[in-house]
Tab-separated table of C-alpha atoms in Angstrom:
chain	number	residue	atom	x	y	z
A	29	MET	CA	-10.518	-0.051	24.366
A	30	GLU	CA	-7.839	1.516	26.559
A	31	LEU	CA	-4.424	1.915	24.932
A	32	ARG	CA	-1.488	1.454	27.270
A	33	ILE	CA	1.472	2.963	25.449
A	34	ASN	CA	4.143	5.150	27.012
A	35	ARG	CA	6.522	7.451	25.141
A	36	ARG	CA	9.535	5.155	25.305
A	37	SER	CA	7.431	2.261	24.101
A	38	LEU	CA	6.238	4.409	21.217
A	39	VAL	CA	9.781	5.144	20.104
A	40	ALA	CA	10.857	1.543	20.390
A	41	LEU	CA	7.674	0.380	18.726
A	42	GLY	CA	7.949	2.802	15.854
A	43	VAL	CA	11.546	1.991	15.064
A	44	ALA	CA	11.071	-1.728	15.298
A	45	GLY	CA	7.977	-1.543	13.170
A	46	ALA	CA	9.842	0.462	10.585
A	47	LEU	CA	12.136	-2.434	9.910
A	48	THR	CA	9.343	-3.817	7.811
A	49	ALA	CA	10.082	-0.938	5.469
A	50	SER	CA	13.816	-0.575	5.908
A	51	SER	CA	14.646	-3.623	3.887
A	52	LEU	CA	13.491	-1.673	0.815
A	53	VAL	CA	16.430	0.616	0.812
A	54	LEU	CA	19.040	-2.100	0.902
A	55	LEU	CA	18.013	-5.388	-0.592
A	56	ARG	CA	16.268	-4.498	-3.823
A	57	ALA	CA	19.044	-3.118	-6.018
A	58	ASN	CA	17.067	-2.680	-9.234
A	59	THR	CA	16.619	0.634	-10.977
A	60	GLY	CA	13.072	1.883	-11.031
A	61	THR	CA	11.720	0.194	-7.904
A	62	ALA	CA	9.929	1.636	-4.917
A	63	SER	CA	7.961	0.249	-2.041
A	64	SER	CA	6.781	-3.172	-3.201
A	65	HIS	CA	6.967	-2.358	-6.910
A	66	ARG	CA	8.305	-5.182	-9.088
A	67	GLU	CA	9.107	-7.210	-5.976
A	68	ALA	CA	9.136	-10.674	-7.568
A	69	PRO	CA	10.365	-11.969	-10.945
A	70	LEU	CA	7.003	-13.010	-12.392
A	71	ILE	CA	4.967	-10.002	-11.322
A	72	ALA	CA	7.688	-7.640	-12.584
A	73	GLY	CA	6.618	-8.688	-16.080
A	74	ASP	CA	2.913	-8.163	-15.397
A	75	PRO	CA	2.518	-4.556	-14.177
A	76	ARG	CA	-1.279	-4.392	-14.457
A	77	ASN	CA	-1.450	-6.994	-11.692
A	78	ASP	CA	1.453	-5.653	-9.646
A	79	ASN	CA	0.193	-4.293	-6.326
A	80	THR	CA	2.600	-1.493	-5.390
A	81	ASP	CA	1.257	-0.133	-2.085
A	82	VAL	CA	-1.526	-0.752	0.415
A	83	TYR	CA	-2.779	1.939	2.817
A	84	ALA	CA	-5.233	1.594	5.701
A	85	PHE	CA	-6.219	4.453	8.021
A	86	VAL	CA	-9.139	5.966	9.875
A	87	SER	CA	-10.692	8.553	7.564
A	88	PRO	CA	-9.542	11.943	8.939
A	89	ASP	CA	-12.714	13.793	7.904
A	90	LYS	CA	-15.163	10.964	8.637
A	91	THR	CA	-13.845	9.205	11.695
A	92	ASP	CA	-16.579	6.584	11.903
A	93	THR	CA	-15.141	5.066	8.712
A	94	VAL	CA	-11.896	3.497	7.597
A	95	THR	CA	-10.220	4.137	4.237
A	96	LEU	CA	-8.474	1.341	2.341
A	97	LEU	CA	-6.317	1.984	-0.748
A	98	ALA	CA	-4.479	-0.416	-3.043
A	99	ASN	CA	-2.286	0.862	-5.893
A	100	PHE	CA	-1.281	-1.002	-9.046
A	101	ILE	CA	0.815	-0.538	-12.209
A	102	PRO	CA	4.115	0.995	-11.045
A	103	PHE	CA	5.786	3.918	-12.794
A	104	GLU	CA	3.060	4.997	-15.189
A	105	GLU	CA	4.532	7.669	-17.468
A	106	PRO	CA	1.772	10.301	-17.809
A	107	ASN	CA	2.322	10.722	-21.543
A	108	GLY	CA	2.255	6.979	-22.192
A	109	GLY	CA	-0.328	6.966	-24.995
A	110	PRO	CA	-1.946	6.188	-27.308
A	111	ASN	CA	-2.828	3.055	-25.321
A	112	PHE	CA	-2.992	4.398	-21.798
A	113	TYR	CA	-2.949	2.317	-18.644
A	114	THR	CA	-5.818	0.024	-17.639
A	115	PHE	CA	-6.781	-2.603	-15.099
A	116	ASP	CA	-6.588	-6.211	-16.312
A	117	THR	CA	-9.971	-7.492	-17.487
A	118	ASN	CA	-8.779	-11.066	-16.954
A	119	SER	CA	-8.186	-10.521	-13.241
A	120	ARG	CA	-10.058	-10.024	-9.995
A	121	TYR	CA	-8.600	-7.401	-7.644
A	122	ASN	CA	-9.180	-7.853	-3.913
A	123	ILE	CA	-8.794	-6.006	-0.627
A	124	LYS	CA	-9.073	-8.530	2.189
A	125	ILE	CA	-9.675	-8.113	5.912
A	126	ASP	CA	-8.981	-10.562	8.736
A	127	ASN	CA	-10.565	-9.388	11.977
A	128	ASP	CA	-10.341	-12.442	14.240
A	129	GLY	CA	-6.631	-13.219	13.895
A	130	ASP	CA	-6.794	-16.575	12.098
A	131	ALA	CA	-5.150	-15.153	8.935
A	132	VAL	CA	-8.178	-16.085	6.808
A	133	PRO	CA	-10.161	-13.229	5.196
A	134	ASP	CA	-13.446	-12.462	6.923
A	135	VAL	CA	-14.404	-9.691	4.481
A	136	THR	CA	-13.265	-9.377	0.863
A	137	TYR	CA	-13.943	-6.429	-1.424
A	138	GLN	CA	-13.527	-7.591	-5.014
A	139	TRP	CA	-13.324	-5.606	-8.265
A	140	SER	CA	-13.645	-7.014	-11.789
A	141	PHE	CA	-13.262	-4.894	-14.928
A	142	ARG	CA	-14.481	-4.777	-18.506
A	143	ASP	CA	-13.512	-2.575	-21.454
A	144	GLN	CA	-15.799	-0.282	-23.433
A	145	ASP	CA	-13.897	0.515	-26.612
A	146	LYS	CA	-15.581	2.640	-29.294
A	147	ARG	CA	-12.525	3.277	-31.453
A	148	GLY	CA	-12.998	0.359	-33.826
A	149	ASP	CA	-11.368	0.878	-37.208
A	150	SER	CA	-11.880	4.629	-37.198
A	151	THR	CA	-9.041	5.937	-34.989
A	152	PHE	CA	-6.130	5.173	-32.706
A	153	LEU	CA	-7.016	7.991	-30.306
A	154	TYR	CA	-8.014	7.517	-26.669
A	155	ASN	CA	-10.289	10.533	-27.080
A	156	ASN	CA	-11.094	12.654	-30.142
A	157	GLY	CA	-11.851	15.909	-28.356
A	158	PRO	CA	-11.963	17.490	-24.907
A	159	VAL	CA	-13.471	15.207	-22.262
A	160	THR	CA	-15.586	17.125	-19.767
A	161	SER	CA	-17.486	14.236	-18.138
A	162	LEU	CA	-17.197	10.481	-17.780
A	163	ASP	CA	-20.003	9.947	-20.298
A	164	ASP	CA	-18.591	12.446	-22.800
A	165	PRO	CA	-18.774	10.864	-26.305
A	166	ASN	CA	-15.266	12.225	-26.970
A	167	LEU	CA	-13.903	9.611	-24.539
A	168	LEU	CA	-13.582	6.637	-26.882
A	169	PHE	CA	-12.146	4.137	-24.430
A	170	ARG	CA	-13.276	3.605	-20.842
A	171	GLN	CA	-13.360	0.816	-18.305
A	172	ARG	CA	-16.294	-0.231	-16.164
A	173	TYR	CA	-16.295	-2.396	-13.065
A	174	THR	CA	-18.303	-4.445	-10.631
A	175	LEU	CA	-17.503	-4.260	-6.907
A	176	LYS	CA	-18.638	-7.002	-4.523
A	177	ARG	CA	-18.455	-7.479	-0.779
A	178	ILE	CA	-17.861	-11.150	0.049
A	179	THR	CA	-18.099	-12.887	3.415
A	180	ALA	CA	-18.516	-16.509	4.442
A	181	HIS	CA	-22.263	-15.962	4.594
A	182	SER	CA	-23.081	-13.743	1.633
A	183	THR	CA	-21.962	-11.937	-1.515
A	184	LYS	CA	-23.369	-8.473	-2.106
A	185	THR	CA	-22.854	-6.272	-5.162
A	186	LEU	CA	-21.958	-2.762	-4.008
A	187	VAL	CA	-21.354	-1.239	-7.454
A	188	ALA	CA	-22.879	-2.950	-10.501
A	189	ASP	CA	-21.648	-0.702	-13.315
A	190	GLY	CA	-19.023	1.681	-12.025
A	191	THR	CA	-16.868	3.817	-14.296
A	192	VAL	CA	-13.096	3.962	-13.881
A	193	ALA	CA	-11.576	7.431	-13.905
A	194	PRO	CA	-9.622	7.577	-17.190
A	195	SER	CA	-5.914	8.104	-17.587
A	196	ASN	CA	-5.074	11.793	-17.577
A	197	ALA	CA	-4.262	12.207	-21.265
A	198	GLY	CA	-3.270	15.878	-20.959
A	199	PRO	CA	-4.685	19.384	-20.407
A	200	ALA	CA	-6.119	19.674	-23.901
A	201	SER	CA	-7.887	16.330	-23.666
A	202	MET	CA	-9.047	16.698	-20.048
A	203	PRO	CA	-9.065	20.368	-19.071
A	204	ASP	CA	-10.763	19.702	-15.703
A	205	TYR	CA	-9.574	16.328	-14.517
A	206	ALA	CA	-10.783	16.944	-10.950
A	207	THR	CA	-14.358	16.827	-12.238
A	208	LEU	CA	-13.729	13.450	-13.850
A	209	ARG	CA	-12.223	12.156	-10.595
A	210	ASN	CA	-15.238	13.321	-8.589
A	211	GLN	CA	-17.663	11.735	-11.038
A	212	ALA	CA	-15.828	8.421	-10.650
A	213	ILE	CA	-16.528	8.288	-6.891
A	214	HIS	CA	-19.487	5.973	-6.329
A	215	GLY	CA	-21.634	5.832	-3.230
A	216	ILE	CA	-21.921	2.498	-1.418
A	217	PRO	CA	-23.820	1.719	1.810
A	218	GLY	CA	-22.261	3.916	4.483
A	219	GLY	CA	-19.300	4.906	2.328
A	220	LYS	CA	-17.691	5.411	-1.070
A	221	ALA	CA	-15.709	3.571	-3.747
A	222	PHE	CA	-13.253	4.720	-6.404
A	223	ALA	CA	-11.223	3.155	-9.179
A	224	GLY	CA	-8.909	5.100	-11.453
A	225	GLN	CA	-5.593	6.777	-12.056
A	226	SER	CA	-3.820	8.686	-9.275
A	227	ASP	CA	-0.517	10.279	-8.443
A	228	GLU	CA	2.266	7.933	-7.307
A	229	ALA	CA	2.170	8.996	-3.669
A	230	PHE	CA	5.102	6.932	-2.404
A	231	PHE	CA	8.056	9.293	-1.937
A	232	VAL	CA	11.677	8.145	-1.812
A	233	ASP	CA	15.177	8.840	-3.131
A	234	LEU	CA	16.123	5.633	-4.916
A	235	ARG	CA	19.781	6.558	-5.180
A	236	VAL	CA	19.968	4.458	-2.054
A	237	PHE	CA	20.982	1.734	-4.509
A	238	ASP	CA	24.257	3.543	-5.222
A	239	LEU	CA	25.976	2.094	-2.145
A	240	LEU	CA	23.299	3.445	0.188
A	241	TYR	CA	23.083	7.055	-0.963
A	242	GLY	CA	26.654	7.167	-2.252
A	243	GLY	CA	28.105	5.394	0.784
A	244	ASN	CA	28.229	8.685	2.716
A	245	LEU	CA	24.663	10.073	2.410
A	246	SER	CA	25.769	12.520	-0.284
A	247	GLU	CA	23.049	11.380	-2.716
A	248	VAL	CA	19.794	12.467	-1.072
A	249	GLY	CA	16.933	14.889	-1.647
A	250	GLN	CA	15.628	13.657	-5.012
A	251	ASP	CA	12.104	12.220	-5.128
A	252	THR	CA	12.644	9.457	-7.665
A	253	THR	CA	8.937	8.664	-8.068
A	254	LYS	CA	7.926	12.289	-8.617
A	255	GLY	CA	5.667	12.727	-11.637
A	256	TYR	CA	4.703	9.089	-12.102
A	257	ASN	CA	1.163	7.755	-11.751
A	258	VAL	CA	-0.473	4.531	-10.566
A	259	HIS	CA	-3.951	3.012	-10.705
A	260	THR	CA	-5.850	3.126	-7.410
A	261	LEU	CA	-8.654	1.099	-5.883
A	262	ALA	CA	-10.136	2.914	-2.893
A	263	LEU	CA	-12.849	2.251	-0.352
A	264	GLN	CA	-14.326	4.186	2.530
A	265	VAL	CA	-16.479	1.926	4.685
A	266	PRO	CA	-17.984	2.062	8.185
A	267	LYS	CA	-15.666	0.619	10.812
A	268	ASP	CA	-18.321	-1.829	11.913
A	269	ASP	CA	-18.467	-3.258	8.366
A	270	VAL	CA	-14.962	-4.671	8.735
A	271	ALA	CA	-14.781	-5.255	12.520
A	272	LEU	CA	-15.212	-8.652	14.145
A	273	LYS	CA	-18.892	-9.252	14.944
A	274	GLY	CA	-19.644	-5.811	13.485
A	275	ASP	CA	-18.436	-4.062	16.642
A	276	ALA	CA	-15.412	-1.790	16.169
A	277	ASN	CA	-15.476	-0.583	19.764
A	278	ARG	CA	-15.207	-4.082	21.162
A	279	ASN	CA	-13.003	-5.452	18.342
A	280	PRO	CA	-11.104	-2.520	16.811
A	281	VAL	CA	-8.121	-4.245	15.139
A	282	ILE	CA	-8.189	-5.456	11.548
A	283	GLY	CA	-5.542	-6.974	9.300
A	284	VAL	CA	-5.516	-5.778	5.683
A	285	TRP	CA	-3.873	-7.050	2.514
A	286	SER	CA	-4.524	-6.956	-1.201
A	287	THR	CA	-4.353	-9.711	-3.802
A	288	VAL	CA	-4.890	-10.173	-7.531
A	289	ASP	CA	-6.353	-13.361	-8.988
A	290	LYS	CA	-5.611	-13.791	-12.683
A	291	TRP	CA	-7.465	-16.099	-15.026
A	292	SER	CA	-5.501	-19.074	-16.325
A	293	PRO	CA	-6.322	-22.497	-17.796
A	294	ARG	CA	-6.496	-23.682	-14.170
A	295	GLY	CA	-9.044	-21.012	-13.270
A	296	TYR	CA	-8.275	-17.932	-11.209
A	297	VAL	CA	-4.783	-18.027	-9.693
A	298	GLN	CA	-3.410	-15.546	-7.147
A	299	VAL	CA	-0.443	-13.758	-8.717
A	300	SER	CA	0.085	-10.751	-6.425
A	301	ARG	CA	-0.141	-10.131	-2.681
A	302	LEU	CA	0.747	-7.132	-0.555
A	303	GLY	CA	0.154	-6.118	3.045
A	304	GLN	CA	2.922	-4.253	4.834
A	305	PRO	CA	5.218	-2.377	2.458
A	306	LEU	CA	8.378	-4.090	1.284
A	307	VAL	CA	7.951	-7.509	2.882
A	308	ASN	CA	8.060	-9.642	-0.246
A	309	GLU	CA	10.496	-7.315	-1.936
A	310	VAL	CA	13.185	-7.318	0.724
A	311	VAL	CA	12.471	-9.826	3.474
A	312	VAL	CA	11.416	-12.916	1.564
A	313	PRO	CA	14.384	-14.696	-0.079
A	314	ALA	CA	14.600	-14.596	-3.867
A	315	SER	CA	13.737	-18.276	-4.261
A	316	LEU	CA	10.374	-17.766	-2.527
A	317	LYS	CA	9.259	-14.410	-3.945
A	318	ASP	CA	6.953	-15.772	-6.629
A	319	ALA	CA	5.599	-18.359	-4.207
A	320	PHE	CA	4.887	-15.688	-1.595
A	321	ASN	CA	2.753	-13.807	-4.112
A	322	SER	CA	0.627	-16.951	-4.491
A	323	LEU	CA	0.204	-17.730	-0.783
A	324	SER	CA	-2.531	-16.858	1.675
A	325	PRO	CA	-1.315	-15.328	4.979
A	326	ASP	CA	-2.284	-18.382	7.033
A	327	LYS	CA	0.588	-20.249	5.338
A	328	ASP	CA	3.312	-17.755	6.358
A	329	ALA	CA	4.297	-19.117	9.764
A	330	GLY	CA	4.691	-22.617	8.325
A	331	ILE	CA	7.528	-21.617	5.975
A	332	PRO	CA	10.852	-21.859	7.876
A	333	ALA	CA	12.808	-19.902	5.261
A	334	VAL	CA	10.462	-16.919	5.640
A	335	VAL	CA	10.470	-17.034	9.431
A	336	LYS	CA	14.278	-17.178	9.436
A	337	ARG	CA	14.455	-14.016	7.354
A	338	VAL	CA	12.383	-12.298	10.033
A	339	THR	CA	14.312	-13.564	13.057
A	340	SER	CA	17.714	-13.078	11.384
A	341	PRO	CA	17.251	-10.330	8.764
A	342	GLU	CA	19.839	-9.460	6.150
A	343	LEU	CA	19.348	-5.708	6.356
A	344	PRO	CA	21.241	-4.931	9.593
A	345	ARG	CA	24.232	-6.908	8.382
A	346	LEU	CA	24.347	-4.865	5.191
A	347	VAL	CA	24.235	-1.624	7.169
A	348	GLU	CA	27.060	-2.847	9.351
A	349	GLY	CA	29.162	-3.729	6.307
A	350	ILE	CA	28.795	-0.288	4.685
A	351	TYR	CA	28.457	2.119	7.617
A	352	GLY	CA	30.098	0.141	10.402
A	353	VAL	CA	27.061	0.309	12.683
A	354	LYS	CA	26.861	-2.922	14.644
A	355	ALA	CA	23.799	-5.026	13.832
A	356	PRO	CA	21.370	-5.827	16.659
A	357	LYS	CA	21.599	-9.285	18.152
A	358	THR	CA	19.449	-12.094	16.798
A	359	PRO	CA	16.951	-13.706	16.970
A	360	ARG	CA	14.801	-10.645	16.330
A	361	GLU	CA	11.648	-11.478	18.240
A	362	ASP	CA	10.597	-7.849	17.895
A	363	LEU	CA	10.326	-8.344	14.138
A	364	VAL	CA	8.265	-11.491	14.598
A	365	GLU	CA	5.837	-9.270	16.471
A	366	ILE	CA	5.872	-6.613	13.746
A	367	PHE	CA	5.634	-8.950	10.758
A	368	LEU	CA	3.589	-11.879	11.970
A	369	THR	CA	1.563	-11.296	15.132
A	370	GLY	CA	0.863	-7.607	15.496
A	371	ILE	CA	1.975	-5.572	18.481
A	372	ALA	CA	0.650	-6.479	21.918
A	373	LYS	CA	2.367	-7.057	25.243
A	374	GLY	CA	1.576	-10.748	25.148
A	375	ASN	CA	3.075	-11.265	21.693
A	376	GLY	CA	6.719	-10.298	22.166
A	377	PRO	CA	9.280	-7.908	23.608
A	378	ILE	CA	7.582	-4.650	22.572
A	379	LYS	CA	5.796	-3.514	25.723
A	380	ALA	CA	2.787	-1.881	24.122
A	381	ASP	CA	-0.739	-2.840	23.137
A	382	LEU	CA	-1.268	-1.427	19.669
A	383	ASN	CA	-2.458	-3.393	16.665
A	384	SER	CA	-2.684	-7.144	17.163
A	385	GLN	CA	-6.007	-8.868	16.551
A	386	SER	CA	-5.372	-10.579	19.897
A	387	LEU	CA	-6.511	-7.269	21.426
A	388	ASN	CA	-10.014	-7.843	20.049
A	389	LYS	CA	-12.242	-9.072	22.854
A	390	ASP	CA	-13.898	-11.720	20.686
A	391	ALA	CA	-10.763	-12.915	18.865
A	392	GLY	CA	-9.857	-16.574	18.734
A	393	LYS	CA	-6.447	-18.194	18.592
A	394	LEU	CA	-3.908	-16.014	16.772
A	395	ARG	CA	-2.269	-17.416	13.644
A	396	PRO	CA	1.048	-15.643	12.890
A	397	SER	CA	0.807	-14.075	9.439
A	398	GLU	CA	1.973	-11.075	7.427
A	399	MET	CA	-0.541	-8.261	6.887
A	400	LEU	CA	-0.975	-4.537	7.514
A	401	ARG	CA	-2.692	-4.217	10.913
A	402	LEU	CA	-4.749	-1.217	11.990
A	403	ASN	CA	-6.320	-0.332	15.326
A	404	MET	CA	-9.366	1.665	14.287
A	405	CYS	CA	-9.991	3.025	17.800
A	406	ILE	CA	-6.842	5.142	17.968
A	407	PRO	CA	-8.006	8.753	17.468
A	408	VAL	CA	-7.066	10.618	14.321
A	409	THR	CA	-4.007	12.778	14.926
A	410	LYS	CA	-4.722	16.474	14.444
A	411	GLU	CA	-1.137	17.127	13.363
A	412	PRO	CA	0.206	13.878	11.902
A	413	ASN	CA	3.897	13.150	12.303
A	414	ARG	CA	5.482	11.755	9.151
A	415	LEU	CA	7.526	9.345	11.297
A	416	GLY	CA	4.377	7.711	12.638
A	417	VAL	CA	4.807	5.857	15.896
A	418	LEU	CA	8.521	6.670	15.880
A	419	GLY	CA	7.533	10.337	16.047
A	420	GLY	CA	5.124	9.742	18.916
A	421	ASP	CA	2.083	9.474	16.643
A	422	PRO	CA	0.380	6.113	17.335
A	423	GLN	CA	-2.048	6.551	14.452
A	424	GLY	CA	0.806	6.242	11.945
A	425	PHE	CA	2.841	3.407	10.494
A	426	PRO	CA	3.204	0.609	11.517
A	427	ASN	CA	-0.311	1.030	12.932
A	428	GLY	CA	-1.866	0.873	9.493
A	429	ARG	CA	-0.308	3.171	6.929
A	430	ARG	CA	-1.283	6.712	5.953
A	431	LEU	CA	-0.328	8.358	2.677
A	432	GLY	CA	2.035	10.753	4.464
A	433	ASP	CA	3.870	8.182	6.568
A	434	ASP	CA	7.550	8.400	5.626
A	435	VAL	CA	8.408	4.740	5.813
A	436	VAL	CA	11.846	5.325	4.299
A	437	ASP	CA	13.048	7.786	6.949
A	438	ILE	CA	11.570	5.576	9.639
A	439	ALA	CA	13.576	2.779	8.091
A	440	ILE	CA	16.840	4.706	8.079
A	441	GLN	CA	16.657	4.925	11.869
A	442	ALA	CA	15.491	1.348	12.160
A	443	MET	CA	18.616	0.161	10.363
A	444	GLU	CA	20.734	1.316	13.269
A	445	GLY	CA	18.956	-0.626	16.002
A	446	ALA	CA	17.161	2.339	17.548
A	447	ALA	CA	14.479	-0.052	18.785
A	448	LEU	CA	17.024	-1.284	21.316
A	449	THR	CA	18.318	2.136	22.395
A	450	GLY	CA	15.161	4.244	22.112
A	451	LYS	CA	17.288	6.980	20.542
A	452	LEU	CA	17.613	8.283	17.015
A	453	VAL	CA	20.971	8.030	15.297
A	454	PRO	CA	22.171	11.650	14.841
A	455	ALA	CA	24.284	10.913	11.771
A	456	LEU	CA	21.196	9.704	9.900
A	457	ALA	CA	18.609	12.060	11.359
A	458	ALA	CA	18.079	13.854	8.031
A	459	GLY	CA	17.158	10.592	6.301
A	460	ASP	CA	16.913	10.727	2.522
A	461	LYS	CA	15.691	14.366	2.667
A	462	VAL	CA	12.527	13.432	0.786
A	463	ASP	CA	10.085	14.103	3.592
A	464	ALA	CA	6.788	14.419	1.744
A	465	ASN	CA	5.064	13.759	-1.531
A	466	ASP	CA	5.556	16.415	-4.203
A	467	LYS	CA	1.769	16.920	-4.361
A	468	PRO	CA	-0.381	17.640	-1.293
A	469	PHE	CA	-2.831	14.983	-0.234
A	470	LEU	CA	-6.519	15.747	-0.578
A	471	ALA	CA	-8.726	16.576	2.400
A	472	GLN	CA	-11.478	14.228	1.253
A	473	PHE	CA	-11.821	10.714	-0.130
A	474	PRO	CA	-9.924	9.234	-1.874
A	475	TYR	CA	-7.206	11.524	-0.427
A	476	ILE	CA	-4.534	10.437	-2.925
A	477	PRO	CA	-3.660	13.309	-5.333
A	478	LEU	CA	-4.846	13.640	-8.912
A	479	PRO	CA	-2.609	12.023	-11.543
A	480	SER	CA	0.054	14.010	-13.351
A	481	ASN	CA	-0.358	14.879	-17.034
A	482	THR	CA	3.182	16.124	-17.685
A	483	SER	CA	6.072	13.997	-18.895
A	484	VAL	CA	8.399	12.869	-16.117
A	485	ASN	CA	11.453	14.122	-18.018
A	486	HIS	CA	9.993	17.482	-19.035
A	487	SER	CA	12.324	19.399	-16.722
A	488	ILE	CA	15.309	17.698	-18.346
A	489	ASN	CA	14.538	18.218	-22.007
A	490	GLY	CA	12.838	21.581	-21.531
A	491	SER	CA	9.620	20.602	-23.293
């Protein structure tokens, strides 16, 4: 597929796309929130089922595959024992792919978990000695999982008895955690799967909630999520496995989102949903947040209150009120393209063909819907730009999302209407001065760093 994107279109595209993230830094004034963490009232009280971030990108070291990550359980304190963090055994965790544009999943990867607890009445400990392998008898509690690939025509078990990488209990308990991580990577046809604890890779200064970085950008440079962990589900699969008609060259664009179905007296009920970062948290009005978590994407365009929040967003008005920067004119058809249709010349005012399923040669009628869209045919960038498309890097956010994409700094520029001018706002060019994760990303699957094993407040209390 030929991509027809010029430099000015890239800048406009990147800034407009970033508005999907920019709402984070203004509308969610809770302490201890980041990305789509704790985005709705009900899920805030159920962290094991709270999907915090979704990432989708072409695997940089294996470019015939795509990597999909979904993180759960926000703000895991590394020293949070003796009952460390686990996936919910009463839930099914899903990564879903729509490849034909009808907003209905064509491929679903589904995890279910079960506990293996050997502590009984003998101890409260997670482990009673150093753990040097996943089958070490010193590891008294572990989780196992089943992973299935589900389509309209078949259900196939990819992993029948996988082992979850344990929580990193500390250097004495797990002196070589990297070995445990590697042992928890399971081979699947054409790719790999992983479930377990990881570093919280979303980087941001959350003092934005103090009148937008103190009202004068004086409160920046502190990575609020530094040191916390999450639980990660990760897949690396051949592109053709998720492409329409199994042909990624002919049909390279996929839409990705993650859901959690929790068991209830009514059966399994969807309680969490996440595609693009920050949408439910900061675009959807408060009265619809819990409902949004229960919806499938094909319902999105039929909800007037949600569509209105896209065409007339609250964020630019808040920026205008605090910083005096005039909000762009409404209705924001560019955001309809970003949120609901994907980016293509026929979909809206952004004059670029990038990541709409309408670009797939065999796609049917497009149903507007919210999801993270990725064009798998865009080559991997040798030197990725943290600003993604805004920085002239079409492989970055909002074309999928890589671990290093700085959605917050992209958002800071997006606040100021740079999609209309094609120029960055000099006064905000430094952003929040948190430009990268505190830990380097890995060169191989699952790419997300190993979890921390040191208390978040250790630098404060000196221990």
